[in-house]
PDB file of C-alpha atoms in Angstrom:
ATOM      1  CA  MET A 278     177.148 194.900 215.959  1.00 37.00           C
ATOM      2  CA  ILE A 279     179.221 193.034 218.545  1.00 38.00           C
ATOM      3  CA  GLU A 280     181.796 190.842 216.865  1.00 44.00           C
ATOM      4  CA  ASP A 281     181.397 187.118 217.480  1.00 50.00           C
ATOM      5  CA  GLN A 282     185.002 186.262 218.358  1.00 51.00           C
ATOM      6  CA  PRO A 283     184.493 182.442 218.553  1.00 52.00           C
ATOM      7  CA  ALA A 284     182.833 182.478 215.136  1.00 49.00           C
ATOM      8  CA  LYS A 285     185.621 184.618 213.739  1.00 49.00           C
ATOM      9  CA  ALA A 286     188.251 182.270 215.163  1.00 53.00           C
ATOM     10  CA  ALA A 287     186.447 179.257 213.726  1.00 54.00           C
ATOM     11  CA  ALA A 288     186.276 180.910 210.317  1.00 52.00           C
ATOM     12  CA  THR A 289     189.944 181.808 210.394  1.00 54.00           C
ATOM     13  CA  ALA A 290     190.823 178.204 211.240  1.00 57.00           C
ATOM     14  CA  ARG A 291     189.034 177.084 208.064  1.00 65.00           C
ATOM     15  CA  ILE A 292     191.280 179.167 205.804  1.00 76.00           C
ATOM     16  CA  ASP A 293     193.747 177.049 203.830  1.00 84.00           C
ATOM     17  CA  THR A 294     196.367 179.430 202.494  1.00 88.00           C
ATOM     18  CA  THR A 295     198.140 176.680 200.546  1.00 91.00           C
ATOM     19  CA  VAL A 296     195.293 176.232 198.049  1.00 91.00           C
ATOM     20  CA  ALA A 297     194.036 178.940 195.706  1.00 93.00           C
ATOM     21  CA  HIS A 298     190.515 180.182 196.378  1.00 90.00           C
ATOM     22  CA  PRO A 299     188.330 181.973 193.782  1.00 91.00           C
ATOM     23  CA  ALA A 300     187.416 184.879 196.075  1.00 89.00           C
ATOM     24  CA  ARG A 301     191.030 185.557 197.057  1.00 91.00           C
ATOM     25  CA  ARG A 302     192.229 185.177 193.473  1.00 94.00           C
ATOM     26  CA  TYR A 303     189.581 187.639 192.318  1.00 93.00           C
ATOM     27  CA  ASP A 304     190.745 190.010 195.059  1.00 92.00           C
ATOM     28  CA  TYR A 305     194.297 189.693 193.682  1.00 95.00           C
ATOM     29  CA  TRP A 306     193.176 190.567 190.153  1.00 96.00           C
ATOM     30  CA  LEU A 307     191.357 193.612 191.521  1.00 93.00           C
ATOM     31  CA  GLY A 308     194.516 194.783 193.272  1.00 93.00           C
ATOM     32  CA  GLY A 309     193.427 193.825 196.781  1.00 91.00           C
ATOM     33  CA  ALA A 310     195.622 192.663 199.656  1.00 89.00           C
ATOM     34  CA  ASP A 311     193.509 189.786 201.033  1.00 87.00           C
ATOM     35  CA  ASN A 312     195.229 186.983 199.138  1.00 91.00           C
ATOM     36  CA  PHE A 313     198.076 184.532 199.580  1.00 93.00           C
ATOM     37  CA  ALA A 314     200.902 183.108 197.504  1.00 96.00           C
ATOM     38  CA  ALA A 315     198.762 180.237 196.190  1.00 96.00           C
ATOM     39  CA  ASP A 316     196.101 182.700 195.027  1.00 96.00           C
ATOM     40  CA  ARG A 317     198.652 184.916 193.314  1.00 97.00           C
ATOM     41  CA  GLU A 318     200.353 181.963 191.667  1.00 97.00           C
ATOM     42  CA  SER A 319     197.031 180.709 190.329  1.00 97.00           C
ATOM     43  CA  GLY A 320     196.015 184.211 189.273  1.00 97.00           C
ATOM     44  CA  ASP A 321     199.260 184.674 187.371  1.00 98.00           C
ATOM     45  CA  ALA A 322     198.840 181.286 185.676  1.00 97.00           C
ATOM     46  CA  VAL A 323     195.365 182.256 184.429  1.00 98.00           C
ATOM     47  CA  ALA A 324     196.692 185.660 183.356  1.00 98.00           C
ATOM     48  CA  ALA A 325     199.444 183.959 181.367  1.00 98.00           C
ATOM     49  CA  ALA A 326     196.769 182.043 179.463  1.00 97.00           C
ATOM     50  CA  PHE A 327     194.278 184.936 179.283  1.00 98.00           C
ATOM     51  CA  PRO A 328     196.199 188.227 179.637  1.00 98.00           C
ATOM     52  CA  THR A 329     193.120 190.469 180.006  1.00 98.00           C
ATOM     53  CA  VAL A 330     191.719 188.611 183.006  1.00 98.00           C
ATOM     54  CA  ARG A 331     192.264 191.672 185.214  1.00 97.00           C
ATOM     55  CA  THR A 332     190.233 193.738 182.776  1.00 97.00           C
ATOM     56  CA  ALA A 333     187.509 191.108 183.020  1.00 98.00           C
ATOM     57  CA  ALA A 334     187.504 191.295 186.832  1.00 97.00           C
ATOM     58  CA  ILE A 335     187.363 195.103 186.827  1.00 96.00           C
ATOM     59  CA  GLU A 336     184.573 195.209 184.240  1.00 97.00           C
ATOM     60  CA  ASN A 337     182.582 192.630 186.189  1.00 97.00           C
ATOM     61  CA  ARG A 338     182.674 194.924 189.243  1.00 96.00           C
ATOM     62  CA  ARG A 339     181.647 197.900 187.122  1.00 97.00           C
ATOM     63  CA  PHE A 340     178.744 195.872 185.776  1.00 98.00           C
ATOM     64  CA  LEU A 341     177.677 195.125 189.363  1.00 97.00           C
ATOM     65  CA  ARG A 342     177.641 198.842 190.162  1.00 98.00           C
ATOM     66  CA  ARG A 343     175.590 199.688 187.078  1.00 98.00           C
ATOM     67  CA  ALA A 344     173.178 196.794 187.629  1.00 98.00           C
ATOM     68  CA  VAL A 345     172.523 197.725 191.264  1.00 98.00           C
ATOM     69  CA  THR A 346     172.104 201.354 190.236  1.00 98.00           C
ATOM     70  CA  TYR A 347     169.506 200.360 187.641  1.00 98.00           C
ATOM     71  CA  LEU A 348     167.694 198.049 190.047  1.00 98.00           C
ATOM     72  CA  THR A 349     167.524 200.667 192.787  1.00 98.00           C
ATOM     73  CA  ARG A 350     166.937 203.831 190.786  1.00 98.00           C
ATOM     74  CA  GLU A 351     164.867 202.608 187.834  1.00 98.00           C
ATOM     75  CA  ALA A 352     163.287 199.327 188.949  1.00 98.00           C
ATOM     76  CA  GLY A 353     162.548 200.528 192.484  1.00 98.00           C
ATOM     77  CA  ILE A 354     164.110 197.506 194.193  1.00 98.00           C
ATOM     78  CA  ARG A 355     164.885 197.893 197.888  1.00 98.00           C
ATOM     79  CA  GLN A 356     165.922 194.322 198.760  1.00 98.00           C
ATOM     80  CA  PHE A 357     168.956 192.391 197.517  1.00 98.00           C
ATOM     81  CA  LEU A 358     170.112 188.793 197.966  1.00 98.00           C
ATOM     82  CA  ASP A 359     173.753 188.757 196.852  1.00 97.00           C
ATOM     83  CA  ILE A 360     175.144 185.211 196.650  1.00 97.00           C
ATOM     84  CA  GLY A 361     178.859 184.677 196.112  1.00 93.00           C
ATOM     85  CA  THR A 362     179.687 188.015 197.652  1.00 89.00           C
ATOM     86  CA  GLY A 363     183.458 187.693 197.643  1.00 86.00           C
ATOM     87  CA  ILE A 364     185.909 189.775 199.634  1.00 86.00           C
ATOM     88  CA  PRO A 365     184.705 193.338 200.281  1.00 81.00           C
ATOM     89  CA  THR A 366     185.977 195.940 197.851  1.00 80.00           C
ATOM     90  CA  ALA A 367     184.713 199.282 196.534  1.00 76.00           C
ATOM     91  CA  ASN A 368     181.080 199.616 195.449  1.00 86.00           C
ATOM     92  CA  ASN A 369     179.645 196.624 197.262  1.00 91.00           C
ATOM     93  CA  THR A 370     175.948 196.029 196.617  1.00 95.00           C
ATOM     94  CA  HIS A 371     174.727 197.698 199.806  1.00 94.00           C
ATOM     95  CA  GLN A 372     176.962 200.732 199.290  1.00 93.00           C
ATOM     96  CA  VAL A 373     175.605 201.359 195.797  1.00 96.00           C
ATOM     97  CA  ALA A 374     171.979 200.670 196.723  1.00 97.00           C
ATOM     98  CA  GLN A 375     171.957 202.616 199.988  1.00 96.00           C
ATOM     99  CA  ALA A 376     173.638 205.622 198.381  1.00 97.00           C
ATOM    100  CA  ILE A 377     170.504 205.874 196.237  1.00 98.00           C
ATOM    101  CA  ALA A 378     167.905 204.513 198.658  1.00 98.00           C
ATOM    102  CA  PRO A 379     169.199 204.449 202.260  1.00 97.00           C
ATOM    103  CA  GLU A 380     166.377 202.114 203.310  1.00 97.00           C
ATOM    104  CA  SER A 381     167.680 199.301 201.097  1.00 98.00           C
ATOM    105  CA  ARG A 382     168.193 195.918 202.770  1.00 97.00           C
ATOM    106  CA  VAL A 383     170.888 193.482 201.639  1.00 96.00           C
ATOM    107  CA  VAL A 384     171.720 189.886 202.514  1.00 95.00           C
ATOM    108  CA  TYR A 385     175.176 188.691 201.471  1.00 94.00           C
ATOM    109  CA  VAL A 386     175.929 184.981 201.105  1.00 95.00           C
ATOM    110  CA  ASP A 387     179.329 183.319 200.740  1.00 92.00           C
ATOM    111  CA  ASN A 388     181.004 180.108 201.865  1.00 88.00           C
ATOM    112  CA  ASP A 389     184.581 181.430 201.953  1.00 83.00           C
ATOM    113  CA  PRO A 390     185.919 181.735 205.520  1.00 80.00           C
ATOM    114  CA  ILE A 391     188.044 184.763 204.677  1.00 81.00           C
ATOM    115  CA  VAL A 392     184.891 186.582 203.617  1.00 82.00           C
ATOM    116  CA  LEU A 393     183.382 185.652 206.975  1.00 77.00           C
ATOM    117  CA  VAL A 394     186.400 187.215 208.675  1.00 78.00           C
ATOM    118  CA  HIS A 395     185.578 190.442 206.803  1.00 77.00           C
ATOM    119  CA  ALA A 396     181.848 190.252 207.550  1.00 69.00           C
ATOM    120  CA  ARG A 397     181.967 193.322 209.783  1.00 65.00           C
ATOM    121  CA  ALA A 398     182.856 195.449 206.784  1.00 66.00           C
ATOM    122  CA  LEU A 399     179.883 194.066 204.883  1.00 65.00           C
ATOM    123  CA  LEU A 400     177.539 194.549 207.816  1.00 66.00           C
ATOM    124  CA  THR A 401     177.976 198.325 207.913  1.00 79.00           C
ATOM    125  CA  SER A 402     174.652 199.835 206.896  1.00 84.00           C
ATOM    126  CA  THR A 403     172.749 203.079 206.844  1.00 85.00           C
ATOM    127  CA  ALA A 404     170.525 203.638 209.850  1.00 89.00           C
ATOM    128  CA  GLN A 405     167.449 203.322 207.632  1.00 93.00           C
ATOM    129  CA  GLY A 406     168.515 200.077 205.947  1.00 93.00           C
ATOM    130  CA  ARG A 407     170.031 196.796 206.997  1.00 93.00           C
ATOM    131  CA  THR A 408     172.658 194.312 205.847  1.00 92.00           C
ATOM    132  CA  SER A 409     173.390 190.794 207.011  1.00 92.00           C
ATOM    133  CA  TYR A 410     175.783 188.006 206.057  1.00 91.00           C
ATOM    134  CA  LEU A 411     175.096 184.276 205.710  1.00 93.00           C
ATOM    135  CA  ASP A 412     177.867 181.695 205.776  1.00 93.00           C
ATOM    136  CA  ALA A 413     176.218 179.410 203.215  1.00 94.00           C
ATOM    137  CA  ASP A 414     176.732 177.715 199.857  1.00 95.00           C
ATOM    138  CA  LEU A 415     174.949 178.376 196.558  1.00 97.00           C
ATOM    139  CA  ARG A 416     174.836 174.615 196.019  1.00 97.00           C
ATOM    140  CA  GLU A 417     172.419 174.359 198.955  1.00 97.00           C
ATOM    141  CA  PRO A 418     169.721 176.917 198.098  1.00 98.00           C
ATOM    142  CA  GLU A 419     167.234 175.444 200.559  1.00 98.00           C
ATOM    143  CA  LYS A 420     169.540 176.326 203.456  1.00 97.00           C
ATOM    144  CA  ILE A 421     169.914 179.886 202.185  1.00 98.00           C
ATOM    145  CA  LEU A 422     166.168 180.328 201.784  1.00 98.00           C
ATOM    146  CA  ALA A 423     165.416 178.861 205.223  1.00 97.00           C
ATOM    147  CA  HIS A 424     168.052 180.842 207.108  1.00 97.00           C
ATOM    148  CA  PRO A 425     166.516 182.946 209.908  1.00 97.00           C
ATOM    149  CA  ASP A 426     168.864 185.867 209.251  1.00 95.00           C
ATOM    150  CA  LEU A 427     167.588 186.073 205.686  1.00 97.00           C
ATOM    151  CA  HIS A 428     164.008 186.295 206.915  1.00 97.00           C
ATOM    152  CA  ALA A 429     165.000 188.817 209.575  1.00 96.00           C
ATOM    153  CA  THR A 430     166.394 191.088 206.864  1.00 96.00           C
ATOM    154  CA  LEU A 431     164.305 190.509 203.735  1.00 98.00           C
ATOM    155  CA  ASP A 432     160.567 190.254 203.176  1.00 98.00           C
ATOM    156  CA  LEU A 433     160.115 187.539 200.549  1.00 97.00           C
ATOM    157  CA  ASP A 434     156.588 188.773 199.896  1.00 97.00           C
ATOM    158  CA  GLN A 435     158.124 191.890 198.346  1.00 98.00           C
ATOM    159  CA  PRO A 436     160.390 192.102 195.252  1.00 98.00           C
ATOM    160  CA  VAL A 437     164.018 191.075 195.713  1.00 98.00           C
ATOM    161  CA  ALA A 438     167.028 191.430 193.421  1.00 98.00           C
ATOM    162  CA  LEU A 439     168.798 188.067 193.303  1.00 98.00           C
ATOM    163  CA  MET A 440     172.466 188.759 192.489  1.00 98.00           C
ATOM    164  CA  LEU A 441     174.608 185.911 191.103  1.00 98.00           C
ATOM    165  CA  VAL A 442     177.660 187.832 189.950  1.00 97.00           C
ATOM    166  CA  ALA A 443     180.800 185.912 188.935  1.00 96.00           C
ATOM    167  CA  VAL A 444     179.856 182.836 190.948  1.00 97.00           C
ATOM    168  CA  LEU A 445     178.083 180.334 188.678  1.00 98.00           C
ATOM    169  CA  HIS A 446     181.198 179.501 186.647  1.00 98.00           C
ATOM    170  CA  PHE A 447     182.641 177.960 189.821  1.00 96.00           C
ATOM    171  CA  LEU A 448     179.837 175.396 189.803  1.00 97.00           C
ATOM    172  CA  THR A 449     180.334 172.532 187.395  1.00 97.00           C
ATOM    173  CA  ASP A 450     177.410 170.711 185.833  1.00 97.00           C
ATOM    174  CA  ALA A 451     177.813 168.057 188.534  1.00 97.00           C
ATOM    175  CA  ASP A 452     176.810 170.741 191.077  1.00 97.00           C
ATOM    176  CA  ASP A 453     173.457 171.231 189.287  1.00 98.00           C
ATOM    177  CA  PRO A 454     173.742 175.026 188.984  1.00 98.00           C
ATOM    178  CA  TYR A 455     170.522 175.268 186.955  1.00 98.00           C
ATOM    179  CA  GLY A 456     168.631 173.454 189.697  1.00 98.00           C
ATOM    180  CA  ALA A 457     170.066 175.765 192.358  1.00 98.00           C
ATOM    181  CA  VAL A 458     169.204 178.911 190.406  1.00 98.00           C
ATOM    182  CA  GLY A 459     165.743 177.557 189.626  1.00 98.00           C
ATOM    183  CA  LYS A 460     164.983 176.983 193.319  1.00 98.00           C
ATOM    184  CA  LEU A 461     166.157 180.470 194.232  1.00 98.00           C
ATOM    185  CA  VAL A 462     164.211 182.138 191.422  1.00 98.00           C
ATOM    186  CA  SER A 463     161.076 180.175 192.325  1.00 98.00           C
ATOM    187  CA  ALA A 464     161.270 181.559 195.870  1.00 98.00           C
ATOM    188  CA  MET A 465     161.334 185.159 194.664  1.00 98.00           C
ATOM    189  CA  PRO A 466     157.987 186.976 194.336  1.00 98.00           C
ATOM    190  CA  ALA A 467     156.782 188.353 191.009  1.00 97.00           C
ATOM    191  CA  GLY A 468     158.437 191.668 190.221  1.00 98.00           C
ATOM    192  CA  SER A 469     161.810 190.505 191.528  1.00 98.00           C
ATOM    193  CA  TYR A 470     164.947 190.576 189.375  1.00 98.00           C
ATOM    194  CA  LEU A 471     167.752 188.150 188.560  1.00 98.00           C
ATOM    195  CA  THR A 472     171.245 189.502 187.834  1.00 98.00           C
ATOM    196  CA  VAL A 473     173.849 187.084 186.487  1.00 98.00           C
ATOM    197  CA  THR A 474     177.396 187.248 185.133  1.00 98.00           C
ATOM    198  CA  HIS A 475     179.333 184.238 183.891  1.00 98.00           C
ATOM    199  CA  ALA A 476     182.693 183.559 182.226  1.00 98.00           C
ATOM    200  CA  THR A 477     182.482 182.366 178.630  1.00 98.00           C
ATOM    201  CA  ASN A 478     184.893 180.970 176.079  1.00 98.00           C
ATOM    202  CA  ASP A 479     182.695 181.999 173.145  1.00 98.00           C
ATOM    203  CA  HIS A 480     185.173 184.699 172.122  1.00 96.00           C
ATOM    204  CA  MET A 481     188.491 182.958 172.712  1.00 97.00           C
ATOM    205  CA  PRO A 482     190.533 180.456 170.693  1.00 97.00           C
ATOM    206  CA  PRO A 483     190.262 176.814 171.829  1.00 97.00           C
ATOM    207  CA  GLU A 484     193.885 176.825 172.944  1.00 98.00           C
ATOM    208  CA  THR A 485     193.231 179.778 175.276  1.00 98.00           C
ATOM    209  CA  SER A 486     190.167 178.118 176.765  1.00 98.00           C
ATOM    210  CA  SER A 487     192.140 174.909 177.275  1.00 98.00           C
ATOM    211  CA  ALA A 488     195.029 176.777 178.903  1.00 98.00           C
ATOM    212  CA  VAL A 489     192.691 178.538 181.358  1.00 98.00           C
ATOM    213  CA  ASN A 490     191.071 175.237 182.268  1.00 97.00           C
ATOM    214  CA  ASP A 491     194.485 173.639 182.746  1.00 97.00           C
ATOM    215  CA  ALA A 492     195.549 176.492 185.061  1.00 97.00           C
ATOM    216  CA  ASP A 493     192.403 176.062 187.158  1.00 95.00           C
ATOM    217  CA  ASN A 494     192.805 172.298 187.299  1.00 95.00           C
ATOM    218  CA  ARG A 495     196.383 172.642 188.538  1.00 95.00           C
ATOM    219  CA  ALA A 496     195.198 175.049 191.224  1.00 94.00           C
ATOM    220  CA  ARG A 497     192.274 172.779 192.119  1.00 93.00           C
ATOM    221  CA  VAL A 498     189.784 175.567 191.448  1.00 94.00           C
ATOM    222  CA  PRO A 499     186.480 174.155 190.133  1.00 94.00           C
ATOM    223  CA  PHE A 500     185.604 176.113 187.009  1.00 96.00           C
ATOM    224  CA  GLN A 501     183.438 175.759 183.906  1.00 98.00           C
ATOM    225  CA  PHE A 502     183.074 178.097 180.955  1.00 98.00           C
ATOM    226  CA  ARG A 503     179.571 178.269 179.476  1.00 98.00           C
ATOM    227  CA  GLY A 504     178.450 179.532 176.084  1.00 98.00           C
ATOM    228  CA  ARG A 505     175.677 182.006 175.364  1.00 98.00           C
ATOM    229  CA  ASP A 506     172.944 179.388 175.123  1.00 98.00           C
ATOM    230  CA  GLU A 507     174.066 177.801 178.390  1.00 98.00           C
ATOM    231  CA  PHE A 508     174.124 181.243 180.008  1.00 98.00           C
ATOM    232  CA  ALA A 509     170.649 182.040 178.687  1.00 98.00           C
ATOM    233  CA  ARG A 510     169.347 178.861 180.278  1.00 98.00           C
ATOM    234  CA  PHE A 511     169.826 180.438 183.723  1.00 98.00           C
ATOM    235  CA  LEU A 512     167.403 183.172 182.626  1.00 98.00           C
ATOM    236  CA  ARG A 513     164.585 181.004 181.262  1.00 97.00           C
ATOM    237  CA  GLY A 514     161.138 182.168 182.247  1.00 95.00           C
ATOM    238  CA  THR A 515     162.304 185.712 183.001  1.00 98.00           C
ATOM    239  CA  GLU A 516     161.969 188.943 181.038  1.00 98.00           C
ATOM    240  CA  LEU A 517     165.337 190.338 179.966  1.00 98.00           C
ATOM    241  CA  VAL A 518     166.037 193.994 180.670  1.00 98.00           C
ATOM    242  CA  ALA A 519     167.483 195.841 177.659  1.00 98.00           C
ATOM    243  CA  PRO A 520     170.057 195.387 176.212  1.00 98.00           C
ATOM    244  CA  GLY A 521     169.649 191.717 177.116  1.00 98.00           C
ATOM    245  CA  ILE A 522     172.611 189.342 177.225  1.00 98.00           C
ATOM    246  CA  THR A 523     175.827 191.221 176.501  1.00 98.00           C
ATOM    247  CA  SER A 524     179.439 191.472 177.523  1.00 98.00           C
ATOM    248  CA  VAL A 525     179.640 192.934 181.035  1.00 98.00           C
ATOM    249  CA  ALA A 526     181.663 195.798 179.554  1.00 98.00           C
ATOM    250  CA  GLN A 527     178.788 196.771 177.269  1.00 98.00           C
ATOM    251  CA  TRP A 528     175.724 196.486 179.528  1.00 98.00           C
ATOM    252  CA  ARG A 529     174.286 200.023 179.943  1.00 98.00           C
ATOM    253  CA  ALA A 530     177.816 201.394 179.789  1.00 98.00           C
ATOM    254  CA  ASP A 531     177.232 204.622 177.853  1.00 96.00           C
ATOM    255  CA  ASP A 532     178.551 206.699 180.767  1.00 94.00           C
ATOM    256  CA  GLU A 533     181.720 204.633 181.177  1.00 96.00           C
ATOM    257  CA  VAL A 534     185.063 205.671 179.717  1.00 93.00           C
ATOM    258  CA  GLN A 535     185.096 204.929 175.997  1.00 95.00           C
ATOM    259  CA  PRO A 536     186.041 202.902 174.058  1.00 96.00           C
ATOM    260  CA  ARG A 537     184.840 199.932 176.050  1.00 97.00           C
ATOM    261  CA  PRO A 538     186.843 196.685 176.305  1.00 98.00           C
ATOM    262  CA  SER A 539     185.809 194.099 173.736  1.00 98.00           C
ATOM    263  CA  ALA A 540     183.783 190.963 174.436  1.00 98.00           C
ATOM    264  CA  ALA A 541     186.982 188.997 173.818  1.00 98.00           C
ATOM    265  CA  ASP A 542     188.882 191.053 176.418  1.00 97.00           C
ATOM    266  CA  THR A 543     186.297 190.445 179.145  1.00 98.00           C
ATOM    267  CA  ALA A 544     184.969 186.977 178.240  1.00 98.00           C
ATOM    268  CA  VAL A 545     182.093 187.467 180.689  1.00 98.00           C
ATOM    269  CA  TYR A 546     178.396 187.620 179.850  1.00 98.00           C
ATOM    270  CA  GLY A 547     176.067 189.710 181.932  1.00 98.00           C
ATOM    271  CA  ALA A 548     172.308 190.203 182.110  1.00 98.00           C
ATOM    272  CA  VAL A 549     169.533 191.535 184.296  1.00 99.00           C
ATOM    273  CA  ALA A 550     166.042 190.046 184.014  1.00 98.00           C
ATOM    274  CA  ARG A 551     162.648 190.565 185.638  1.00 98.00           C
ATOM    275  CA  ILE A 552     161.115 187.566 187.379  1.00 98.00           C
ATOM    276  CA  ARG A 553     157.473 187.223 186.413  1.00 93.00           C
TER     277      ARG A 553
END
């Protein structure tokens, strides 16, 4: 792929290093280097309120690896739509899927300009498969679904794994996240899958939940915890894959190092479900 230098320059110009951004903060918790002082300050403030937040970030990535492995190896999925991609790190969706099935095709979607700057890393694919990147927003699902690069990469007449990993908690109710997910799910053919993870305060004291929210508000990071019932609402009309809704640290984690972190340590629900 030939790098689009004007597009890269435009994306770089959009980066505001003085305000924390969820993708860069997540990168900081994972030990990455693509973050700035504002991201680290915000990350440390959340960690002060919820000391195991780094464990949560790590376990969320491990869940992603296990979910993609299941979808590729056991469910036979060869197409992935990964929305809220974040900054590239180890075991990205296409790396996991194409290691099992080199012909797998992946579309990544994110609205963070620093992710766009790193798009070349995401666009590396096996010769048999394909990856592409859309600069788009989950809050505008129609634009994602109509994008020509999506249709050039994925065949929406064949099953697709819709990946919404650690992104929905950055949409408040005012953003209509259930409407956005519903439109995306409705566009997927029968036999597709929905994979979701979401931060929850079900297992934390009210004062911890309040402190995390205060830290996000100070950093101007939109954020909303949701409980189990609210999480399950994203999965209505689908068929849950065993073991259903669990902590991300527990989902099909028998081969992970034991003992696993507790639900309280991760505070993130995860699930994979078949779209009928």
